[in-house]
Amino acid sequence: MPERIATVASRVGLHARPAAIFAEAAAEQPVEVTIGLEGTPADEALDASSILSLMGLGAEYGAKVVLRAEGEGADAALESLAQVLETDHDAE
Amino acid sequence: MSSITGAGVSPGRVIGPVLQMPPAVPEPDAAVGLPAEASIEAETERLKTAAKAVQAGLKARAANASGDAAEVLKATALMAADPMLLKSAAKLLAAGRSTERAVWEAAEQVAAQLKALGGYMAERAADVLDVRARIVAELRGVPAPGIPDSDVPFILAADDLAPADTATLDPAKVIALVTAGGGPQSHTAILARALGLPAVVAAEGVTSIPSGTEVFVDGSAGLVVPEPGETERTAAAAYAARGALPAFDGTGTTADGRLVPLLSNVGDGEGALAAAAAGAEGVGLLRTEFCFLNRDEEPSFEEQSAAYKAVFDAFPGKKVVVRTLDAGADKPLPFLTDATEPNPALGVRGYRTDKAHPGVLQRQLEAIAAAAGQSEAEVWVMAPMISAASEAAHFAGLCEAAGLKTPGVMVEVPSAALTAGAILEAVDFASIGTNDLTQYTMAADRQLGPLAELTDPWQPAVLQLIKATVDGAAATHQPPKPVGVCGEAAADPALAVVLVGLGVNSLSMNARALSGVAALLKTVTLEQAKEAARLAVTADSAETAKAKVRANLPMLETLGL
């Protein structure tokens, strides 16, 4: 399964506004994307389009997370979502 | 529809459409499962549709909002149709729960998880529960709970407002408050005065006015008139055309030059800055509960003294009166008060907690002294719920030991008013808390709507006790030791005049009320204030006291108060 590791760039972590932006972006992808903290088993990964899951993930600033997706367009989806994660949305 | 009379608790006359506050959404019965004829697939689909509808509504509101409010609404909109929430609800639905119950329980679990994470996440738990109530309301086809959303300004009608409702009340949309319950000192009344909104409470029948009906509200007379006529329109137009109150210039005085310092009640450093900006001549009541509430244990010396210093620094060279911790009754604290008391208003609260838990007060006084030593404010300290001169003397001893120079007491219990002379032998000043003094004098709980008439600080008995306190001070010392008022009564301009006429030296109120009280006081001589006091004290009811005094102060109309 295609994977992509990304580092959370928002100072407040993956909460609040950054989490909302990321969940919305994940929902727009043609494939289902999951998210997990680096080092946790793939079957514990959470739905990336769920803001409630993201908030419970507890990914702070600088945390490494693994994005996974399968199917057509998976690589492009992972790449675009990784970019969302690696932008500091609070700095905008 | 005939007009409805209640207690006018915040002045102003406006006309607008009424919107009823929908009742809270009750928990769906766990014992009622999915009906036998219902299909799980169809119900899951119905749930999704309801969630999407709630989401769309919240998104639309986010588009009309700006700044932080818009961000919060956007995030809340995402939660409404969150895939994880809907998936766990669908699982519960498949296990036989009713649709409403399924989403109720699913959200409950999510909220519990967020609460367990603490901090920011724990605060979001409330948003999840809000979304849940909205989805259940949508499923039932009833209006969404909470303060209604509207494109046009409206008059909010409710049974009563809870402190939680006040956070979502938009003063740009809500132009007046009318409630069936509550009293002159209920949360609704305090909120209305803080926001400067006309309000009528204890107006039985306002919850039956259909939403959309145009009504006239007179927050001085306590009148709610559905389908207003020409008289009401003229009155509202005159009120709308009134000149803006002049900003308070920082010196409270009567027309003939008797200085009456106008101070502010504040709860923290931020409030102190706002009060200073509004011209307050100092702080007449610093509530120190903010440091302590929602805590399982006593805050540290450092934390306390930093919080107090933030307030002192807003008033260099000015007076700041600190009230020591007032826990108990409606403000319980796990490490200080006993939640099982059968009658907490008459229980171990305020200063009384020092006997059961010695040390907390002493440490607080030391933290206040340390903060005072590092600031330029003139710091006075007072104890709440003092009932006897011996308690005042003991408190003065604690203050002296902590190095605090000006000890005082609150006068909230009738016994303290009656023995003010002896109390002021022991301490240097008294400050009258009219909210509790009214409650204890009239033996009436201030949150109870049916007792609104009794919980009114215009009650002549309450005014007589204020006079007794002033007289006690005068009989003990020359010049008399200062007696101030720091209850809600001081924020009512007409009543403030009465208090000055009774001989009260200073008035402390929410910062919003300063301009109105100052403007009226400036038009009244000390002799006229004494006449107002005489009228009020000798009246046979709170209502007549208020009516007589208002009739004698024509400037109230001109100023729109």
XYZ file of C-alpha atoms in Angstrom:
653
model
C 0.000 0.000 0.000
C 1.410 3.446 -0.891
C 2.607 5.374 2.167
C 3.925 8.824 2.780
C 5.488 10.161 5.992
C 4.886 13.812 6.793
C 5.890 16.132 9.644
C 3.245 18.321 11.296
C 4.288 21.920 10.631
C 1.530 23.813 12.445
C 2.714 25.256 15.748
C -0.501 24.273 17.542
C -0.251 20.711 16.277
C -2.933 18.956 14.252
C -5.796 20.599 16.163
C -8.280 23.365 15.620
C -7.909 25.154 12.304
C -5.087 22.997 10.869
C -7.108 19.849 11.632
C -10.179 21.313 9.954
C -8.206 22.259 6.853
C -6.603 18.810 6.670
C -9.861 16.885 7.209
C -11.586 18.903 4.501
C -8.708 18.286 2.092
C -8.765 14.537 2.865
C -12.510 14.361 2.220
C -11.977 15.856 -1.243
C -9.571 13.091 -2.339
C -10.855 10.375 -4.738
C -9.495 7.670 -2.402
C -9.854 6.890 1.283
C -6.798 8.068 3.193
C -5.786 6.956 6.678
C -3.486 8.648 9.149
C -1.458 7.242 12.069
C 1.446 8.323 14.221
C 4.735 6.950 12.887
C 5.456 3.596 14.510
C 1.841 2.618 15.253
C 0.407 -0.428 13.425
C -1.355 0.194 10.104
C -4.580 -1.392 11.331
C -4.855 1.252 14.059
C -4.711 4.085 11.528
C -7.625 6.522 11.528
C -9.824 8.050 8.846
C -7.962 11.175 7.691
C -11.193 12.943 6.767
C -12.539 12.707 10.327
C -11.790 15.851 12.317
C -12.779 14.060 15.506
C -10.254 11.281 14.814
C -7.555 13.839 14.045
C -8.205 15.642 17.300
C -7.923 12.388 19.206
C -4.694 11.483 17.403
C -2.727 14.018 19.430
C -0.212 14.839 16.669
C 1.739 17.793 18.033
C 4.040 20.187 16.211
C 6.957 18.255 14.748
C 5.232 14.841 15.046
C 5.771 12.404 12.172
C 2.626 10.815 10.807
C 2.058 8.124 8.186
C -0.530 8.666 5.455
C -1.781 5.588 3.591
C -4.118 5.130 0.641
C -4.874 2.565 -2.028
C -6.266 2.667 -5.526
C -6.150 4.987 -8.463
C -4.832 8.432 -7.597
C -3.444 7.250 -4.245
C 0.051 8.641 -4.795
C -1.192 12.052 -5.871
C -3.620 12.172 -2.932
C -0.865 11.309 -0.451
C 1.436 13.913 -1.924
C -1.136 16.694 -1.799
C -2.212 15.848 1.769
C 1.408 15.662 2.932
C 1.852 19.179 1.641
C -1.144 20.354 3.667
C 0.431 18.827 6.782
C 3.788 20.359 6.094
C 2.386 23.895 5.856
C 2.171 25.984 9.021
C -1.448 27.129 8.759
C -1.180 29.339 11.804
C 1.483 31.397 10.101
C -0.813 32.320 7.224
C -52.582 39.592 23.061
C -52.536 41.548 26.305
C -49.370 43.059 27.725
C -47.259 41.189 30.242
C -45.736 42.744 33.336
C -42.539 41.475 34.930
C -39.572 42.916 36.735
C -37.682 45.520 34.680
C -34.028 44.808 35.404
C -32.146 46.689 32.709
C -33.425 49.942 31.144
C -34.244 50.674 27.527
C -37.281 50.625 25.230
C -37.204 48.698 21.977
C -39.528 47.063 19.457
C -38.627 43.952 17.522
C -39.686 40.415 16.634
C -39.615 37.811 19.388
C -37.709 34.579 18.930
C -38.316 31.838 21.446
C -35.337 29.983 22.835
C -36.004 26.316 21.987
C -35.960 23.968 24.954
C -32.876 21.802 25.518
C -32.979 18.494 23.625
C -33.768 15.715 26.110
C -31.752 12.499 26.069
C -33.387 9.850 23.826
C -34.751 6.975 25.892
C -32.269 4.079 25.994
C -35.097 1.613 26.528
C -36.692 2.491 23.182
C -34.936 0.559 20.425
C -35.305 0.645 16.679
C -38.913 -0.060 15.692
C -39.386 -3.545 14.184
C -40.581 -2.170 10.849
C -37.609 0.202 10.428
C -34.781 -0.826 8.153
C -31.233 -0.269 9.380
C -30.127 0.890 5.932
C -32.916 3.470 5.660
C -32.286 4.735 9.196
C -28.530 5.029 8.584
C -29.342 7.042 5.505
C -31.782 9.234 7.495
C -29.052 9.855 10.071
C -26.582 10.861 7.351
C -29.118 13.224 5.803
C -29.807 14.844 9.189
C -26.069 15.175 9.859
C -25.508 16.768 6.447
C -28.380 19.201 7.058
C -26.871 20.245 10.403
C -23.510 20.579 8.720
C -24.945 22.779 5.973
C -26.643 25.007 8.558
C -23.425 25.455 10.520
C -21.440 26.118 7.341
C -23.897 28.839 6.345
C -23.487 30.433 9.758
C -19.693 30.186 9.451
C -19.893 32.047 6.136
C -21.730 34.912 7.854
C -19.364 35.005 10.834
C -15.838 36.332 10.993
C -12.606 35.743 12.894
C -12.488 33.141 15.660
C -16.254 32.598 15.595
C -16.109 31.597 11.938
C -13.245 29.161 12.593
C -15.086 27.522 15.474
C -18.267 27.211 13.422
C -16.344 25.717 10.488
C -14.747 23.088 12.725
C -18.110 22.374 14.350
C -19.675 21.957 10.895
C -17.048 19.328 10.058
C -17.838 17.476 13.290
C -21.544 17.320 12.411
C -21.018 14.918 9.499
C -17.758 13.433 10.772
C -17.224 9.968 9.193
C -15.976 8.452 12.446
C -18.976 9.753 14.382
C -21.413 8.493 11.749
C -19.676 5.120 11.525
C -19.885 4.471 15.260
C -23.499 5.654 15.267
C -24.260 3.266 12.391
C -22.720 0.395 14.381
C -24.924 1.185 17.387
C -27.906 1.447 15.050
C -27.143 -2.009 13.651
C -26.953 -3.284 17.241
C -30.590 -2.255 17.769
C -30.418 1.286 19.174
C -32.920 3.842 17.928
C -31.442 6.319 15.437
C -31.495 9.184 17.941
C -30.052 7.021 20.692
C -27.285 5.735 18.402
C -25.942 9.179 17.553
C -26.419 10.262 21.169
C -24.217 7.436 22.484
C -21.651 7.701 19.690
C -21.130 11.397 20.418
C -21.010 10.659 24.129
C -18.026 8.347 23.565
C -16.208 10.881 21.389
C -16.816 13.661 23.909
C -15.491 11.467 26.720
C -12.322 10.748 24.745
C -11.752 14.437 24.068
C -12.392 15.292 27.708
C -9.786 12.749 28.754
C -7.200 14.489 26.548
C -7.659 17.672 28.593
C -6.906 21.272 27.680
C -8.036 22.487 24.270
C -9.485 19.079 23.315
C -11.587 18.944 26.480
C -13.098 22.302 25.519
C -14.077 20.867 22.125
C -16.092 18.136 23.871
C -18.816 20.757 24.360
C -18.897 21.320 20.582
C -19.437 17.602 19.991
C -22.333 17.602 22.446
C -23.768 20.701 20.754
C -23.597 18.971 17.374
C -25.257 15.892 18.849
C -28.190 17.933 20.184
C -28.548 19.582 16.784
C -28.617 16.235 14.947
C -31.205 14.799 17.335
C -33.332 17.956 16.942
C -33.055 17.592 13.152
C -34.092 13.923 13.335
C -37.117 14.892 15.428
C -37.971 17.841 13.210
C -37.820 20.327 16.132
C -35.860 23.617 16.208
C -32.145 23.403 16.983
C -31.314 24.097 20.633
C -29.466 27.158 21.859
C -29.938 30.823 21.064
C -31.760 31.007 17.725
C -29.943 32.217 14.661
C -31.460 35.127 12.807
C -30.560 37.554 10.040
C -32.413 40.384 11.719
C -32.082 41.711 15.278
C -34.579 40.143 17.664
C -35.872 39.994 21.212
C -34.917 36.741 22.885
C -37.636 35.086 24.956
C -36.745 32.196 27.239
C -37.745 30.515 30.437
C -34.429 31.684 31.901
C -30.886 31.890 30.588
C -28.058 29.768 31.958
C -24.490 31.065 32.242
C -23.564 28.749 29.324
C -26.076 30.458 26.990
C -24.421 33.783 27.531
C -21.285 32.738 25.665
C -23.235 32.327 22.434
C -25.382 35.428 22.811
C -24.505 37.927 20.086
C -25.272 41.435 21.376
C -25.393 42.674 17.774
C -28.377 40.398 17.083
C -30.203 40.285 20.406
C -31.768 43.663 21.233
C -33.592 42.736 24.441
C -34.127 39.822 26.821
C -37.462 38.723 28.257
C -37.739 35.705 30.544
C -40.553 33.978 32.356
C -38.283 33.016 35.247
C -35.388 34.682 37.013
C -35.335 37.722 39.257
C -33.581 41.093 39.519
C -30.351 39.314 40.455
C -30.574 36.219 38.272
C -27.974 35.438 35.595
C -30.216 36.920 32.885
C -30.466 40.234 34.720
C -26.740 40.449 35.414
C -25.928 39.580 31.809
C -28.392 42.148 30.436
C -26.871 44.900 32.530
C -23.349 43.884 31.565
C -24.290 44.040 27.857
C -26.504 47.094 28.235
C -29.548 45.253 26.837
C -33.085 46.141 27.971
C -34.488 43.225 29.955
C -37.652 42.127 31.729
C -37.535 39.010 33.923
C -40.179 37.096 35.889
C -42.631 37.968 33.116
C -44.909 34.947 33.172
C -46.394 34.319 29.749
C -43.558 35.551 27.540
C -42.725 31.998 26.523
C -46.199 31.682 24.965
C -45.695 34.585 22.544
C -45.284 32.976 19.088
C -41.868 33.488 17.493
C -41.979 36.299 14.954
C -44.561 38.353 16.863
C -43.548 41.994 17.151
C -43.298 43.158 20.762
C -42.389 46.288 22.694
C -40.083 45.887 25.679
C -39.663 48.511 28.382
C -36.786 47.441 30.617
C -37.429 50.225 33.141
C -41.150 49.670 33.627
C -40.920 45.888 33.305
C -43.394 45.827 30.430
C -43.688 43.455 27.449
C -46.374 44.493 24.913
C -47.130 42.165 21.974
C -48.398 43.889 18.813
C -47.420 47.388 19.964
C -49.499 50.458 19.110
C -48.736 54.117 18.468
C -47.811 54.932 22.103
C -45.214 52.166 22.211
C -43.796 53.117 18.811
C -43.341 56.709 19.934
C -41.667 55.566 23.159
C -39.278 53.243 21.320
C -38.476 55.916 18.722
C -37.739 58.439 21.470
C -35.455 55.940 23.168
C -33.659 55.148 19.898
C -33.150 58.886 19.294
C -31.698 59.576 22.763
C -28.259 61.083 22.860
C -25.451 58.668 23.663
C -24.432 58.816 27.310
C -21.277 60.852 27.757
C -18.284 58.653 28.601
C -17.414 58.662 32.306
C -14.735 61.309 32.875
C -13.165 59.567 35.874
C -14.658 61.678 38.684
C -17.944 60.648 40.258
C -19.683 63.665 41.768
C -23.098 65.130 42.571
C -24.262 68.378 40.949
C -23.122 70.305 44.020
C -19.680 68.761 44.114
C -19.949 65.937 46.679
C -17.371 63.426 45.440
C -18.627 59.843 45.192
C -15.838 57.648 43.799
C -17.225 55.301 41.143
C -15.276 52.053 41.133
C -15.572 48.846 39.195
C -16.172 45.203 40.069
C -13.626 43.013 38.314
C -12.648 39.351 38.239
C -9.166 39.328 36.704
C -6.370 41.376 35.153
C -8.090 41.638 31.787
C -11.280 42.959 33.412
C -9.203 45.428 35.409
C -7.676 46.877 32.238
C -11.140 47.234 30.686
C -12.427 48.938 33.861
C -9.484 51.343 33.900
C -10.171 52.180 30.245
C -13.823 52.917 31.153
C -12.637 55.510 33.682
C -13.173 53.539 36.915
C -11.609 55.342 39.883
C -10.371 52.051 41.258
C -11.652 48.557 41.991
C -14.375 48.315 44.618
C -14.617 44.546 44.405
C -11.947 42.198 43.131
C -13.501 38.743 43.098
C -10.663 36.329 43.738
C -12.635 33.185 42.892
C -11.261 33.162 39.341
C -7.985 31.774 40.664
C -9.769 29.005 42.511
C -12.838 27.875 40.554
C -12.715 24.556 38.697
C -9.722 23.546 40.792
C -9.246 20.422 42.830
C -6.618 22.027 45.014
C -5.509 25.388 46.247
C -3.546 27.458 43.678
C 0.080 28.151 44.605
C 1.294 31.303 46.306
C 3.137 32.353 43.142
C 0.127 31.784 40.893
C -2.141 33.759 43.199
C 0.168 36.686 43.685
C 0.844 36.992 39.932
C -2.927 37.045 39.261
C -3.548 39.734 41.906
C -0.613 41.815 40.711
C -2.056 41.862 37.171
C -5.128 43.617 38.602
C -3.151 45.987 40.868
C -0.954 47.055 37.953
C -4.004 48.343 36.066
C -4.643 50.877 38.868
C -1.351 52.438 40.031
C -1.967 54.904 42.861
C -5.664 53.929 42.984
C -7.694 51.900 45.440
C -8.193 48.174 44.802
C -10.443 46.357 47.267
C -9.720 42.636 47.265
C -12.424 40.304 48.522
C -10.917 37.152 49.951
C -12.151 33.832 48.630
C -15.966 33.639 48.641
C -16.512 29.890 48.206
C -19.632 27.949 49.077
C -23.345 28.140 48.194
C -23.414 28.707 44.389
C -19.591 28.594 44.189
C -18.520 25.254 45.702
C -14.847 24.265 45.887
C -13.875 20.648 46.497
C -11.018 21.444 48.887
C -12.939 23.968 50.945
C -16.681 23.467 50.998
C -18.990 20.638 51.905
C -21.296 19.802 48.996
C -23.638 17.795 51.209
C -24.844 20.742 53.304
C -28.664 20.756 53.286
C -28.788 24.570 53.077
C -25.576 25.899 51.523
C -26.654 29.569 51.435
C -26.739 29.406 55.234
C -23.754 27.087 55.486
C -19.997 27.214 55.773
C -19.259 29.739 53.049
C -17.143 32.855 52.551
C -15.113 33.834 55.619
C -16.664 30.910 57.525
C -14.560 28.354 55.626
C -11.499 29.606 57.535
C -12.584 27.799 60.686
C -13.076 24.442 58.978
C -9.983 24.776 56.777
C -7.550 27.159 58.443
C -4.569 28.171 56.330
C -6.155 28.785 52.919
C -7.191 32.333 53.899
C -3.865 33.064 55.561
C -1.956 31.962 52.461
C -4.249 34.037 50.262
C -3.628 37.129 52.412
C 0.107 36.540 52.168
C -0.126 36.285 48.359
C -2.168 39.523 48.258
C 0.405 41.261 50.470
C 3.264 40.088 48.263
C 1.503 41.354 45.126
C 0.651 44.651 46.866
C 4.305 45.088 47.839
C 5.330 44.875 44.181
C 2.712 47.273 42.838
C 1.645 50.876 43.311
C -2.050 50.253 43.938
C -3.553 51.140 47.308
C -4.666 47.664 48.370
C -7.578 47.141 50.781
C -8.768 43.659 51.772
C -12.211 42.517 52.877
C -13.775 39.295 54.077
C -17.130 38.060 52.708
C -20.001 36.713 54.878
C -19.090 38.391 58.160
C -21.908 38.069 60.704
C -20.369 39.347 63.949
C -17.835 41.864 65.218
C -15.702 39.049 66.678
C -15.237 37.627 63.166
C -14.257 41.069 61.872
C -11.666 41.378 64.663
C -10.209 37.960 63.885
C -9.958 38.839 60.198
C -8.249 42.143 61.050
C -5.684 40.133 63.061
C -4.993 37.854 60.069
C -4.529 40.886 57.801
C -2.143 42.519 60.235
C -0.091 39.331 60.487
C 0.154 39.234 56.686
C 1.263 42.866 56.591
C -1.932 44.227 55.025
C -2.774 47.696 56.349
C -6.448 48.215 55.509
C -8.770 45.392 56.573
C -12.506 45.596 56.022
C -15.610 43.444 55.760
C -18.515 42.852 53.432
C -21.926 43.632 54.855
C -24.197 40.954 53.387
C -25.828 39.511 56.480
C -28.446 41.634 58.294
C -26.613 41.078 61.601
C -23.537 42.799 60.185
C -25.606 45.814 59.129
C -27.215 46.020 62.568
C -23.863 45.801 64.389
C -21.895 47.921 61.906
C -20.726 50.199 64.723
C -19.038 47.378 66.627
C -17.684 45.849 63.413
C -16.124 49.158 62.378
C -14.348 49.334 65.735
C -12.434 46.255 64.541
C -11.870 47.056 60.843
C -11.327 50.150 58.691
C -14.173 49.996 56.181
C -17.335 48.186 55.145
C -18.628 47.327 51.696
C -22.260 46.364 51.277
C -22.997 43.413 48.994
C -26.605 44.151 48.084
C -27.225 40.852 46.260
C -26.728 38.691 49.323
C -27.974 41.358 51.744
C -31.292 41.306 49.826
C -31.399 37.508 49.784
C -30.789 37.251 53.550
C -32.982 40.196 54.568
C -35.965 39.041 52.547
C -35.256 35.303 53.067
C -35.645 34.804 49.307
C -33.392 32.901 46.910
C -32.266 35.342 44.249
C -32.539 32.816 41.389
C -36.228 32.092 41.966
C -38.629 33.756 39.515
C -41.702 33.602 41.752
C -39.797 35.578 44.422
C -38.660 38.344 42.032
C -40.545 40.983 43.982
C -38.733 40.034 47.196
C -35.261 39.727 45.677
C -35.354 43.353 44.534
C -32.713 45.580 46.188
C -35.313 48.404 46.124
C -37.004 46.654 49.063
C -37.310 49.315 51.781
C -36.040 46.827 54.409
C -32.793 46.403 52.493
C -32.424 50.170 52.160
C -33.035 50.556 55.890
C -30.218 48.104 56.630
C -27.912 50.086 54.341
C -28.870 53.179 56.326
C -28.200 51.293 59.579
C -24.700 50.457 58.332
C -23.983 54.094 57.454
C -25.408 55.245 60.814
C -23.301 52.650 62.653
C -20.189 53.973 60.950
C -21.121 57.560 61.874
C -21.767 56.681 65.526
C -18.362 55.043 65.957
C -15.837 57.412 64.431
C -15.547 60.989 63.265
C -15.072 61.283 60.394
C -16.947 58.009 59.850
C -15.060 55.062 58.405
C -15.983 54.548 54.728
C -19.023 52.506 53.694
C -19.276 51.515 50.027
C -21.722 49.458 47.984
C -20.433 46.831 45.564
C -23.613 44.931 44.710
C -25.732 45.091 41.557
C -27.754 47.879 43.226
C -24.945 50.349 42.562
C -25.291 49.749 38.811
C -28.923 50.965 38.757
C -28.584 54.741 38.266
C -31.748 55.671 40.198
C -30.875 53.332 43.052
C -27.312 54.665 43.042
C -28.746 58.127 43.778
C -30.700 56.642 46.692
C -27.517 55.013 48.031
C -25.657 58.322 47.891
C -28.603 59.937 49.692
C -28.350 57.275 52.395
C -24.756 58.343 52.995
C -22.819 55.682 51.104
C -19.302 56.964 50.255
C -18.446 55.033 47.088
C -20.157 52.839 44.519
C -18.670 49.870 42.689
C -20.297 48.340 39.611
C -19.643 46.577 36.321
C -17.635 48.889 34.058
C -20.510 49.176 31.587
C -22.729 50.892 34.199
C -20.241 53.672 35.077
C -21.346 56.154 32.388
C -25.064 55.936 33.242
C -24.565 56.235 37.006
C -22.066 59.088 36.603
C -24.304 60.986 34.175
C -27.345 60.844 36.456
C -25.406 61.610 39.646
C -24.033 64.766 38.055
C -27.568 66.137 37.665
C -28.567 65.591 41.305
C -27.612 67.608 44.397
C -26.843 65.886 47.683
C -30.094 67.324 49.078
C -32.071 65.798 46.171
C -30.333 62.460 46.726
C -31.334 62.599 50.411
C -34.927 63.290 49.369
C -34.809 60.283 47.004
C -33.491 58.151 49.874
C -36.280 59.357 52.164
C -38.916 58.482 49.549
C -37.475 55.007 49.006
C -36.919 54.053 52.649
C -40.473 55.026 53.641
C -42.182 53.340 50.667
C -44.427 50.336 51.309
C -42.909 48.125 48.582
C -39.948 47.841 46.243
C -42.208 48.772 43.359
C -43.483 52.004 44.946
C -39.980 52.889 46.154
C -38.693 52.613 42.606
C -41.694 54.404 41.056
C -41.559 57.308 43.526
C -37.835 57.840 43.116
C -37.963 57.598 39.333
C -40.836 60.089 39.194
C -38.650 62.456 41.209
C -35.678 62.142 38.852
C -36.895 63.422 35.451
C -33.335 63.335 34.092
C -33.643 59.527 33.898
C -35.940 59.952 30.873
C -33.684 62.481 29.176
C -30.668 60.237 29.603
C -32.602 57.170 28.436
C -31.920 55.307 31.689
